[in-house]
């Protein structure tokens, strides 16, 4: 528990308490009366400001002194009232001080947690949005470079698509500030087919599902984008298959690709981000190598919980 005074003014604690004690108990010597409430305030301040080893001794001494001062002029009833009132007031003030400190600490921790969560969200969204867009730009740029001499018109078409991708990526980045961006699974699958074709990867994409809740569709589209990004970055794939289907009140997404290279396991932040989003919807994500040459990404999300 933090002291009432800052470290810079810690030397003033004892003099301040001594002055307050004098103002509380000197009236007993001068006019034969103690203001009982002031004794409780003094007891509470002692609990708040003194160290753990002395605060309760000072509290007991204050309570007994207040009782003794009343006993000098009054009877047993006023003495008991002074003791109980001083102790109660001191404990109540001490409790209020602790509650205020706890609330301030809780607000600080909540604020820090909120800031950390927002930083994680921005980092995750930047990875998800920029990773796919930059991979698409890279693939399209390589294709345009191949076509620039033998097919100038085709190269110009690829450059036009690159400009469109850049525009979409910039728009995606601007949506990060809004905290949520709904994604279309159909658009993500069409984009994936075009991108895989540009990379000369034979692609089979099959969507066999009914209407999906927006959060589920957004997560599946983001996972599909991340999965295709990983195929382009971490494999020498020649074939890629994508399937989305309904199974017993679950929707499942599967991505298979060949061309696994040594050390090409995908346990980085992208898969971690996707797993977190899927688990938030009550689903699960698995990523594993199949045999020596294939990789499988599987996602299952329950529709009943959304």
PDB file of C-alpha atoms in Angstrom:
ATOM      1  CA  UNK A   1       0.000   0.000   0.000  1.00  0.00           C
ATOM      2  CA  UNK A   2       1.348   3.384  -1.000  1.00  0.00           C
ATOM      3  CA  UNK A   3       1.921   5.974   1.758  1.00  0.00           C
ATOM      4  CA  UNK A   4      -0.182   9.101   1.921  1.00  0.00           C
ATOM      5  CA  UNK A   5       2.863  11.286   1.297  1.00  0.00           C
ATOM      6  CA  UNK A   6       5.299  10.954  -1.582  1.00  0.00           C
ATOM      7  CA  UNK A   7       8.846   9.778  -0.953  1.00  0.00           C
ATOM      8  CA  UNK A   8      10.044  13.325  -1.339  1.00  0.00           C
ATOM      9  CA  UNK A   9       7.945  14.436   1.621  1.00  0.00           C
ATOM     10  CA  UNK A  10       8.213  11.210   3.669  1.00  0.00           C
ATOM     11  CA  UNK A  11      10.087  13.102   6.397  1.00  0.00           C
ATOM     12  CA  UNK A  12       6.913  15.083   7.104  1.00  0.00           C
ATOM     13  CA  UNK A  13       4.848  12.064   8.083  1.00  0.00           C
ATOM     14  CA  UNK A  14       5.783  11.850  11.740  1.00  0.00           C
ATOM     15  CA  UNK A  15       5.737  15.633  12.361  1.00  0.00           C
ATOM     16  CA  UNK A  16       2.329  15.863  10.680  1.00  0.00           C
ATOM     17  CA  UNK A  17       0.910  13.046  12.786  1.00  0.00           C
ATOM     18  CA  UNK A  18       2.426  14.543  15.932  1.00  0.00           C
ATOM     19  CA  UNK A  19       0.804  17.906  15.163  1.00  0.00           C
ATOM     20  CA  UNK A  20      -2.529  16.246  14.550  1.00  0.00           C
ATOM     21  CA  UNK A  21      -2.220  14.302  17.829  1.00  0.00           C
ATOM     22  CA  UNK A  22      -1.533  17.538  19.690  1.00  0.00           C
ATOM     23  CA  UNK A  23      -4.588  19.184  18.134  1.00  0.00           C
ATOM     24  CA  UNK A  24      -6.691  16.187  19.137  1.00  0.00           C
ATOM     25  CA  UNK A  25      -5.553  15.655  22.713  1.00  0.00           C
ATOM     26  CA  UNK A  26      -4.472  19.108  23.951  1.00  0.00           C
ATOM     27  CA  UNK A  27      -8.114  20.173  24.361  1.00  0.00           C
ATOM     28  CA  UNK A  28      -8.427  17.407  26.958  1.00  0.00           C
ATOM     29  CA  UNK A  29      -5.798  19.137  29.072  1.00  0.00           C
ATOM     30  CA  UNK A  30      -7.081  22.654  28.468  1.00  0.00           C
ATOM     31  CA  UNK A  31     -10.851  22.291  28.575  1.00  0.00           C
ATOM     32  CA  UNK A  32     -11.309  18.710  29.687  1.00  0.00           C
ATOM     33  CA  UNK A  33     -12.940  17.523  26.500  1.00  0.00           C
ATOM     34  CA  UNK A  34     -11.803  15.468  23.522  1.00  0.00           C
ATOM     35  CA  UNK A  35     -13.444  15.689  20.140  1.00  0.00           C
ATOM     36  CA  UNK A  36     -14.012  11.973  19.635  1.00  0.00           C
ATOM     37  CA  UNK A  37     -14.268  12.086  15.825  1.00  0.00           C
ATOM     38  CA  UNK A  38     -10.862  13.747  15.580  1.00  0.00           C
ATOM     39  CA  UNK A  39      -9.309  10.809  17.436  1.00  0.00           C
ATOM     40  CA  UNK A  40     -10.716   8.434  14.819  1.00  0.00           C
ATOM     41  CA  UNK A  41      -9.275  10.551  12.016  1.00  0.00           C
ATOM     42  CA  UNK A  42      -5.887  10.482  13.731  1.00  0.00           C
ATOM     43  CA  UNK A  43      -6.083   6.697  14.096  1.00  0.00           C
ATOM     44  CA  UNK A  44      -6.997   6.283  10.429  1.00  0.00           C
ATOM     45  CA  UNK A  45      -4.171   8.532   9.277  1.00  0.00           C
ATOM     46  CA  UNK A  46      -1.733   6.516  11.379  1.00  0.00           C
ATOM     47  CA  UNK A  47      -2.825   3.313   9.652  1.00  0.00           C
ATOM     48  CA  UNK A  48      -2.495   4.991   6.279  1.00  0.00           C
ATOM     49  CA  UNK A  49       0.904   6.608   6.665  1.00  0.00           C
ATOM     50  CA  UNK A  50       3.043   4.566   9.060  1.00  0.00           C
ATOM     51  CA  UNK A  51       4.995   1.424   8.229  1.00  0.00           C
ATOM     52  CA  UNK A  52       3.591  -2.080   8.678  1.00  0.00           C
ATOM     53  CA  UNK A  53       5.549  -2.589  11.904  1.00  0.00           C
ATOM     54  CA  UNK A  54       4.275   0.535  13.666  1.00  0.00           C
ATOM     55  CA  UNK A  55       0.862   1.369  12.237  1.00  0.00           C
ATOM     56  CA  UNK A  56      -1.164  -0.976  14.434  1.00  0.00           C
ATOM     57  CA  UNK A  57       0.804  -0.052  17.547  1.00  0.00           C
ATOM     58  CA  UNK A  58       0.070   3.615  16.817  1.00  0.00           C
ATOM     59  CA  UNK A  59      -3.574   2.758  16.148  1.00  0.00           C
ATOM     60  CA  UNK A  60      -3.908   0.980  19.502  1.00  0.00           C
ATOM     61  CA  UNK A  61      -2.139   3.787  21.316  1.00  0.00           C
ATOM     62  CA  UNK A  62      -4.456   6.380  19.757  1.00  0.00           C
ATOM     63  CA  UNK A  63      -7.585   4.417  20.708  1.00  0.00           C
ATOM     64  CA  UNK A  64      -6.394   3.871  24.296  1.00  0.00           C
ATOM     65  CA  UNK A  65      -5.340   7.514  24.669  1.00  0.00           C
ATOM     66  CA  UNK A  66      -8.732   8.705  23.442  1.00  0.00           C
ATOM     67  CA  UNK A  67     -10.405   6.417  25.969  1.00  0.00           C
ATOM     68  CA  UNK A  68      -8.112   7.539  28.770  1.00  0.00           C
ATOM     69  CA  UNK A  69      -8.744  11.210  27.972  1.00  0.00           C
ATOM     70  CA  UNK A  70     -12.494  10.656  28.268  1.00  0.00           C
ATOM     71  CA  UNK A  71     -12.108   8.553  31.408  1.00  0.00           C
ATOM     72  CA  UNK A  72     -10.322  11.445  33.104  1.00  0.00           C
ATOM     73  CA  UNK A  73     -13.427  13.631  32.903  1.00  0.00           C
ATOM     74  CA  UNK A  74     -16.279  11.211  32.218  1.00  0.00           C
ATOM     75  CA  UNK A  75     -17.627   7.880  33.305  1.00  0.00           C
ATOM     76  CA  UNK A  76     -17.439   4.360  31.986  1.00  0.00           C
ATOM     77  CA  UNK A  77     -20.040   4.946  29.274  1.00  0.00           C
ATOM     78  CA  UNK A  78     -18.252   7.931  27.725  1.00  0.00           C
ATOM     79  CA  UNK A  79     -14.943   6.084  27.927  1.00  0.00           C
ATOM     80  CA  UNK A  80     -16.348   3.045  26.131  1.00  0.00           C
ATOM     81  CA  UNK A  81     -17.965   5.316  23.549  1.00  0.00           C
ATOM     82  CA  UNK A  82     -14.661   7.100  22.932  1.00  0.00           C
ATOM     83  CA  UNK A  83     -12.783   3.821  22.501  1.00  0.00           C
ATOM     84  CA  UNK A  84     -15.367   2.291  20.145  1.00  0.00           C
ATOM     85  CA  UNK A  85     -15.907   5.494  18.167  1.00  0.00           C
ATOM     86  CA  UNK A  86     -12.194   6.160  17.705  1.00  0.00           C
ATOM     87  CA  UNK A  87     -11.490   2.574  16.631  1.00  0.00           C
ATOM     88  CA  UNK A  88     -14.481   2.433  14.281  1.00  0.00           C
ATOM     89  CA  UNK A  89     -13.776   5.774  12.638  1.00  0.00           C
ATOM     90  CA  UNK A  90     -10.101   4.909  12.173  1.00  0.00           C
ATOM     91  CA  UNK A  91     -10.868   1.509  10.621  1.00  0.00           C
ATOM     92  CA  UNK A  92     -13.554   2.967   8.320  1.00  0.00           C
ATOM     93  CA  UNK A  93     -11.210   5.683   7.051  1.00  0.00           C
ATOM     94  CA  UNK A  94      -8.464   3.108   6.567  1.00  0.00           C
ATOM     95  CA  UNK A  95     -10.879   0.879   4.629  1.00  0.00           C
ATOM     96  CA  UNK A  96     -11.979   3.759   2.403  1.00  0.00           C
ATOM     97  CA  UNK A  97      -8.343   4.599   1.685  1.00  0.00           C
ATOM     98  CA  UNK A  98      -7.574   0.991   0.736  1.00  0.00           C
ATOM     99  CA  UNK A  99     -10.675   0.789  -1.467  1.00  0.00           C
ATOM    100  CA  UNK A 100      -9.696   4.012  -3.262  1.00  0.00           C
ATOM    101  CA  UNK A 101      -6.161   2.722  -3.813  1.00  0.00           C
ATOM    102  CA  UNK A 102      -7.483  -0.626  -5.051  1.00  0.00           C
ATOM    103  CA  UNK A 103      -9.855   1.064  -7.496  1.00  0.00           C
ATOM    104  CA  UNK A 104      -7.050   3.272  -8.802  1.00  0.00           C
ATOM    105  CA  UNK A 105      -4.835   0.215  -9.217  1.00  0.00           C
ATOM    106  CA  UNK A 106      -7.648  -1.671 -10.929  1.00  0.00           C
ATOM    107  CA  UNK A 107      -8.264   1.202 -13.338  1.00  0.00           C
ATOM    108  CA  UNK A 108      -4.550   1.344 -14.104  1.00  0.00           C
ATOM    109  CA  UNK A 109      -4.363  -2.396 -14.744  1.00  0.00           C
ATOM    110  CA  UNK A 110      -7.508  -2.295 -16.864  1.00  0.00           C
ATOM    111  CA  UNK A 111      -6.075   0.573 -18.901  1.00  0.00           C
ATOM    112  CA  UNK A 112      -2.772  -1.248 -19.398  1.00  0.00           C
ATOM    113  CA  UNK A 113      -4.599  -4.418 -20.416  1.00  0.00           C
ATOM    114  CA  UNK A 114      -6.740  -2.468 -22.880  1.00  0.00           C
ATOM    115  CA  UNK A 115      -3.664  -0.795 -24.395  1.00  0.00           C
ATOM    116  CA  UNK A 116      -1.891  -4.163 -24.698  1.00  0.00           C
ATOM    117  CA  UNK A 117      -4.961  -5.722 -26.327  1.00  0.00           C
ATOM    118  CA  UNK A 118      -5.219  -2.846 -28.802  1.00  0.00           C
ATOM    119  CA  UNK A 119      -1.538  -3.152 -29.688  1.00  0.00           C
ATOM    120  CA  UNK A 120      -1.998  -6.884 -30.244  1.00  0.00           C
ATOM    121  CA  UNK A 121      -5.042  -6.253 -32.434  1.00  0.00           C
ATOM    122  CA  UNK A 122      -3.248  -3.680 -34.576  1.00  0.00           C
ATOM    123  CA  UNK A 123      -0.198  -5.941 -34.917  1.00  0.00           C
ATOM    124  CA  UNK A 124      -2.385  -8.915 -35.847  1.00  0.00           C
ATOM    125  CA  UNK A 125      -4.471  -6.952 -38.343  1.00  0.00           C
ATOM    126  CA  UNK A 126      -1.403  -5.413 -39.962  1.00  0.00           C
ATOM    127  CA  UNK A 127       0.092  -8.876 -40.380  1.00  0.00           C
ATOM    128  CA  UNK A 128      -3.122 -10.358 -41.756  1.00  0.00           C
ATOM    129  CA  UNK A 129      -3.924  -7.520 -44.138  1.00  0.00           C
ATOM    130  CA  UNK A 130      -0.473  -6.541 -45.323  1.00  0.00           C
ATOM    131  CA  UNK A 131       0.880 -10.083 -45.534  1.00  0.00           C
ATOM    132  CA  UNK A 132      -1.649 -11.187 -48.116  1.00  0.00           C
ATOM    133  CA  UNK A 133      -1.493  -7.957 -50.109  1.00  0.00           C
ATOM    134  CA  UNK A 134       2.296  -7.888 -50.227  1.00  0.00           C
ATOM    135  CA  UNK A 135       2.435 -11.553 -51.250  1.00  0.00           C
ATOM    136  CA  UNK A 136       0.000 -10.831 -54.072  1.00  0.00           C
ATOM    137  CA  UNK A 137       2.064  -7.830 -55.187  1.00  0.00           C
ATOM    138  CA  UNK A 138       5.220  -9.947 -55.174  1.00  0.00           C
ATOM    139  CA  UNK A 139       3.660 -12.731 -57.264  1.00  0.00           C
ATOM    140  CA  UNK A 140       2.115 -10.314 -59.747  1.00  0.00           C
ATOM    141  CA  UNK A 141       5.360  -8.349 -60.031  1.00  0.00           C
ATOM    142  CA  UNK A 142       7.336 -11.507 -60.802  1.00  0.00           C
ATOM    143  CA  UNK A 143       4.799 -12.457 -63.467  1.00  0.00           C
ATOM    144  CA  UNK A 144       4.891  -8.968 -65.009  1.00  0.00           C
ATOM    145  CA  UNK A 145       8.690  -9.152 -65.081  1.00  0.00           C
ATOM    146  CA  UNK A 146       8.504 -12.430 -67.028  1.00  0.00           C
ATOM    147  CA  UNK A 147       5.998 -10.998 -69.510  1.00  0.00           C
ATOM    148  CA  UNK A 148       7.521  -7.582 -70.083  1.00  0.00           C
ATOM    149  CA  UNK A 149       9.552  -8.676 -73.146  1.00  0.00           C
ATOM    150  CA  UNK A 150       7.519 -11.503 -74.669  1.00  0.00           C
ATOM    151  CA  UNK A 151       4.036 -10.185 -73.902  1.00  0.00           C
ATOM    152  CA  UNK A 152       4.051  -6.421 -73.176  1.00  0.00           C
ATOM    153  CA  UNK A 153       0.261  -6.196 -73.160  1.00  0.00           C
ATOM    154  CA  UNK A 154       0.047  -9.045 -70.637  1.00  0.00           C
ATOM    155  CA  UNK A 155       2.673  -7.311 -68.490  1.00  0.00           C
ATOM    156  CA  UNK A 156       0.626  -4.115 -68.592  1.00  0.00           C
ATOM    157  CA  UNK A 157      -2.413  -6.073 -67.448  1.00  0.00           C
ATOM    158  CA  UNK A 158      -0.477  -7.508 -64.532  1.00  0.00           C
ATOM    159  CA  UNK A 159       0.761  -4.030 -63.597  1.00  0.00           C
ATOM    160  CA  UNK A 160      -2.828  -2.769 -63.621  1.00  0.00           C
ATOM    161  CA  UNK A 161      -3.780  -5.595 -61.262  1.00  0.00           C
ATOM    162  CA  UNK A 162      -0.826  -4.713 -59.033  1.00  0.00           C
ATOM    163  CA  UNK A 163      -2.088  -1.130 -58.792  1.00  0.00           C
ATOM    164  CA  UNK A 164      -5.552  -2.436 -57.887  1.00  0.00           C
ATOM    165  CA  UNK A 165      -4.081  -4.679 -55.195  1.00  0.00           C
ATOM    166  CA  UNK A 166      -2.096  -1.752 -53.791  1.00  0.00           C
ATOM    167  CA  UNK A 167      -5.286   0.312 -53.628  1.00  0.00           C
ATOM    168  CA  UNK A 168      -7.165  -2.497 -51.855  1.00  0.00           C
ATOM    169  CA  UNK A 169      -4.303  -3.006 -49.410  1.00  0.00           C
ATOM    170  CA  UNK A 170      -4.223   0.682 -48.544  1.00  0.00           C
ATOM    171  CA  UNK A 171      -7.977   0.598 -47.981  1.00  0.00           C
ATOM    172  CA  UNK A 172      -7.530  -2.446 -45.733  1.00  0.00           C
ATOM    173  CA  UNK A 173      -4.912  -0.646 -43.672  1.00  0.00           C
ATOM    174  CA  UNK A 174      -7.267   2.289 -43.152  1.00  0.00           C
ATOM    175  CA  UNK A 175      -9.910  -0.050 -41.760  1.00  0.00           C
ATOM    176  CA  UNK A 176      -7.591  -1.120 -38.929  1.00  0.00           C
ATOM    177  CA  UNK A 177      -8.459   2.044 -37.026  1.00  0.00           C
ATOM    178  CA  UNK A 178     -12.117   1.014 -36.999  1.00  0.00           C
ATOM    179  CA  UNK A 179     -11.247  -2.223 -35.225  1.00  0.00           C
ATOM    180  CA  UNK A 180     -13.297  -4.591 -37.382  1.00  0.00           C
ATOM    181  CA  UNK A 181     -13.375  -5.387 -41.074  1.00  0.00           C
ATOM    182  CA  UNK A 182     -15.912  -7.888 -42.419  1.00  0.00           C
ATOM    183  CA  UNK A 183     -14.479 -10.101 -45.149  1.00  0.00           C
ATOM    184  CA  UNK A 184     -16.207 -12.074 -47.893  1.00  0.00           C
ATOM    185  CA  UNK A 185     -15.289 -15.748 -48.211  1.00  0.00           C
ATOM    186  CA  UNK A 186     -16.333 -15.779 -51.878  1.00  0.00           C
ATOM    187  CA  UNK A 187     -14.136 -12.781 -52.671  1.00  0.00           C
ATOM    188  CA  UNK A 188     -11.244 -14.293 -50.735  1.00  0.00           C
ATOM    189  CA  UNK A 189     -11.577 -17.578 -52.670  1.00  0.00           C
ATOM    190  CA  UNK A 190     -11.709 -15.800 -56.050  1.00  0.00           C
ATOM    191  CA  UNK A 191      -8.649 -13.782 -55.104  1.00  0.00           C
ATOM    192  CA  UNK A 192      -6.865 -16.950 -53.959  1.00  0.00           C
ATOM    193  CA  UNK A 193      -7.569 -18.718 -57.261  1.00  0.00           C
ATOM    194  CA  UNK A 194      -6.247 -15.770 -59.258  1.00  0.00           C
ATOM    195  CA  UNK A 195      -3.179 -15.433 -57.095  1.00  0.00           C
ATOM    196  CA  UNK A 196      -2.340 -19.150 -57.230  1.00  0.00           C
ATOM    197  CA  UNK A 197      -2.801 -19.140 -61.006  1.00  0.00           C
ATOM    198  CA  UNK A 198      -0.453 -16.160 -61.304  1.00  0.00           C
ATOM    199  CA  UNK A 199       2.103 -18.111 -59.294  1.00  0.00           C
ATOM    200  CA  UNK A 200       1.665 -21.060 -61.703  1.00  0.00           C
ATOM    201  CA  UNK A 201       0.142 -23.236 -58.976  1.00  0.00           C
ATOM    202  CA  UNK A 202      -2.687 -25.524 -60.063  1.00  0.00           C
ATOM    203  CA  UNK A 203      -5.606 -24.664 -57.798  1.00  0.00           C
ATOM    204  CA  UNK A 204      -8.894 -26.359 -57.019  1.00  0.00           C
ATOM    205  CA  UNK A 205     -11.251 -24.305 -54.836  1.00  0.00           C
ATOM    206  CA  UNK A 206     -14.620 -25.722 -53.735  1.00  0.00           C
ATOM    207  CA  UNK A 207     -17.151 -23.800 -51.649  1.00  0.00           C
ATOM    208  CA  UNK A 208     -20.054 -25.948 -50.472  1.00  0.00           C
ATOM    209  CA  UNK A 209     -21.742 -24.169 -47.573  1.00  0.00           C
ATOM    210  CA  UNK A 210     -24.884 -22.294 -46.714  1.00  0.00           C
ATOM    211  CA  UNK A 211     -25.193 -18.746 -45.379  1.00  0.00           C
ATOM    212  CA  UNK A 212     -22.655 -18.062 -42.648  1.00  0.00           C
ATOM    213  CA  UNK A 213     -22.777 -15.619 -39.743  1.00  0.00           C
ATOM    214  CA  UNK A 214     -20.638 -12.577 -40.492  1.00  0.00           C
ATOM    215  CA  UNK A 215     -18.053 -13.279 -37.739  1.00  0.00           C
ATOM    216  CA  UNK A 216     -17.577 -16.847 -38.999  1.00  0.00           C
ATOM    217  CA  UNK A 217     -17.270 -15.798 -42.642  1.00  0.00           C
ATOM    218  CA  UNK A 218     -14.795 -13.064 -41.744  1.00  0.00           C
ATOM    219  CA  UNK A 219     -12.590 -15.435 -39.764  1.00  0.00           C
ATOM    220  CA  UNK A 220     -12.673 -18.125 -42.460  1.00  0.00           C
ATOM    221  CA  UNK A 221     -11.833 -15.569 -45.149  1.00  0.00           C
ATOM    222  CA  UNK A 222      -8.923 -14.294 -43.058  1.00  0.00           C
ATOM    223  CA  UNK A 223      -7.675 -17.851 -42.496  1.00  0.00           C
ATOM    224  CA  UNK A 224      -7.940 -18.559 -46.232  1.00  0.00           C
ATOM    225  CA  UNK A 225      -5.923 -15.450 -47.038  1.00  0.00           C
ATOM    226  CA  UNK A 226      -3.273 -16.358 -44.474  1.00  0.00           C
ATOM    227  CA  UNK A 227      -3.180 -19.950 -45.697  1.00  0.00           C
ATOM    228  CA  UNK A 228      -2.621 -18.891 -49.315  1.00  0.00           C
ATOM    229  CA  UNK A 229       0.035 -16.418 -48.183  1.00  0.00           C
ATOM    230  CA  UNK A 230       1.849 -19.267 -46.442  1.00  0.00           C
ATOM    231  CA  UNK A 231       1.602 -21.477 -49.533  1.00  0.00           C
ATOM    232  CA  UNK A 232       3.329 -18.760 -51.548  1.00  0.00           C
ATOM    233  CA  UNK A 233       5.938 -17.919 -48.927  1.00  0.00           C
ATOM    234  CA  UNK A 234       6.826 -21.246 -47.363  1.00  0.00           C
ATOM    235  CA  UNK A 235       6.529 -23.837 -50.125  1.00  0.00           C
ATOM    236  CA  UNK A 236       7.393 -24.643 -53.704  1.00  0.00           C
ATOM    237  CA  UNK A 237       3.845 -25.758 -54.383  1.00  0.00           C
ATOM    238  CA  UNK A 238       2.628 -26.973 -57.716  1.00  0.00           C
ATOM    239  CA  UNK A 239      -0.816 -27.944 -56.467  1.00  0.00           C
ATOM    240  CA  UNK A 240      -3.180 -26.442 -53.926  1.00  0.00           C
ATOM    241  CA  UNK A 241      -6.688 -27.528 -52.933  1.00  0.00           C
ATOM    242  CA  UNK A 242      -9.157 -25.487 -50.901  1.00  0.00           C
ATOM    243  CA  UNK A 243     -12.502 -26.745 -49.598  1.00  0.00           C
ATOM    244  CA  UNK A 244     -15.143 -25.114 -47.401  1.00  0.00           C
ATOM    245  CA  UNK A 245     -18.174 -27.203 -46.401  1.00  0.00           C
ATOM    246  CA  UNK A 246     -20.867 -27.660 -43.748  1.00  0.00           C
ATOM    247  CA  UNK A 247     -20.603 -30.697 -41.472  1.00  0.00           C
ATOM    248  CA  UNK A 248     -23.075 -31.301 -38.610  1.00  0.00           C
ATOM    249  CA  UNK A 249     -23.578 -27.669 -37.549  1.00  0.00           C
ATOM    250  CA  UNK A 250     -19.901 -26.955 -38.128  1.00  0.00           C
ATOM    251  CA  UNK A 251     -18.281 -25.205 -41.053  1.00  0.00           C
ATOM    252  CA  UNK A 252     -14.863 -26.529 -42.022  1.00  0.00           C
ATOM    253  CA  UNK A 253     -12.076 -25.036 -44.102  1.00  0.00           C
ATOM    254  CA  UNK A 254      -9.256 -27.189 -45.461  1.00  0.00           C
ATOM    255  CA  UNK A 255      -6.195 -26.129 -47.426  1.00  0.00           C
ATOM    256  CA  UNK A 256      -3.799 -28.732 -48.846  1.00  0.00           C
ATOM    257  CA  UNK A 257      -0.649 -27.969 -50.780  1.00  0.00           C
ATOM    258  CA  UNK A 258       2.378 -29.878 -51.938  1.00  0.00           C
ATOM    259  CA  UNK A 259       5.938 -28.621 -52.311  1.00  0.00           C
ATOM    260  CA  UNK A 260       6.770 -28.555 -48.603  1.00  0.00           C
ATOM    261  CA  UNK A 261      10.377 -27.465 -48.159  1.00  0.00           C
ATOM    262  CA  UNK A 262      12.660 -28.326 -45.268  1.00  0.00           C
ATOM    263  CA  UNK A 263      12.137 -25.913 -42.405  1.00  0.00           C
ATOM    264  CA  UNK A 264       8.945 -24.662 -44.001  1.00  0.00           C
ATOM    265  CA  UNK A 265       6.715 -25.403 -41.026  1.00  0.00           C
ATOM    266  CA  UNK A 266       4.270 -22.614 -40.370  1.00  0.00           C
ATOM    267  CA  UNK A 267       4.122 -21.981 -36.647  1.00  0.00           C
ATOM    268  CA  UNK A 268       4.746 -18.268 -36.896  1.00  0.00           C
ATOM    269  CA  UNK A 269       2.617 -15.339 -35.853  1.00  0.00           C
ATOM    270  CA  UNK A 270       0.233 -15.742 -38.805  1.00  0.00           C
ATOM    271  CA  UNK A 271      -0.973 -19.199 -37.773  1.00  0.00           C
ATOM    272  CA  UNK A 272      -1.010 -18.076 -34.150  1.00  0.00           C
ATOM    273  CA  UNK A 273      -3.181 -15.086 -35.007  1.00  0.00           C
ATOM    274  CA  UNK A 274      -5.591 -17.271 -36.953  1.00  0.00           C
ATOM    275  CA  UNK A 275      -5.760 -19.863 -34.196  1.00  0.00           C
ATOM    276  CA  UNK A 276      -6.656 -17.132 -31.713  1.00  0.00           C
ATOM    277  CA  UNK A 277      -9.478 -15.855 -33.910  1.00  0.00           C
ATOM    278  CA  UNK A 278     -10.840 -19.345 -34.502  1.00  0.00           C
ATOM    279  CA  UNK A 279     -10.703 -20.254 -30.810  1.00  0.00           C
ATOM    280  CA  UNK A 280     -12.537 -17.027 -29.975  1.00  0.00           C
ATOM    281  CA  UNK A 281     -15.501 -18.453 -31.940  1.00  0.00           C
ATOM    282  CA  UNK A 282     -15.253 -21.785 -30.121  1.00  0.00           C
ATOM    283  CA  UNK A 283     -13.495 -23.480 -33.023  1.00  0.00           C
ATOM    284  CA  UNK A 284     -10.146 -25.144 -33.536  1.00  0.00           C
ATOM    285  CA  UNK A 285      -7.301 -24.890 -36.021  1.00  0.00           C
ATOM    286  CA  UNK A 286      -4.765 -27.579 -36.893  1.00  0.00           C
ATOM    287  CA  UNK A 287      -1.733 -27.259 -39.133  1.00  0.00           C
ATOM    288  CA  UNK A 288       0.372 -30.323 -39.894  1.00  0.00           C
ATOM    289  CA  UNK A 289       2.617 -31.820 -42.538  1.00  0.00           C
ATOM    290  CA  UNK A 290       1.247 -34.865 -44.370  1.00  0.00           C
ATOM    291  CA  UNK A 291       3.935 -37.265 -45.461  1.00  0.00           C
ATOM    292  CA  UNK A 292       7.065 -35.863 -47.025  1.00  0.00           C
ATOM    293  CA  UNK A 293       5.576 -33.364 -49.439  1.00  0.00           C
ATOM    294  CA  UNK A 294       2.105 -32.149 -48.399  1.00  0.00           C
ATOM    295  CA  UNK A 295       0.842 -29.675 -45.835  1.00  0.00           C
ATOM    296  CA  UNK A 296      -2.692 -29.484 -44.414  1.00  0.00           C
ATOM    297  CA  UNK A 297      -4.411 -26.580 -42.673  1.00  0.00           C
ATOM    298  CA  UNK A 298      -7.770 -27.466 -41.106  1.00  0.00           C
ATOM    299  CA  UNK A 299     -10.257 -25.168 -39.400  1.00  0.00           C
ATOM    300  CA  UNK A 300     -13.566 -26.148 -37.808  1.00  0.00           C
ATOM    301  CA  UNK A 301     -15.969 -23.564 -36.366  1.00  0.00           C
ATOM    302  CA  UNK A 302     -19.306 -24.429 -34.679  1.00  0.00           C
ATOM    303  CA  UNK A 303     -22.276 -22.519 -36.017  1.00  0.00           C
ATOM    304  CA  UNK A 304     -24.472 -23.020 -32.920  1.00  0.00           C
ATOM    305  CA  UNK A 305     -22.239 -20.870 -30.691  1.00  0.00           C
ATOM    306  CA  UNK A 306     -22.154 -17.804 -32.921  1.00  0.00           C
TER     307      UNK A 306
END
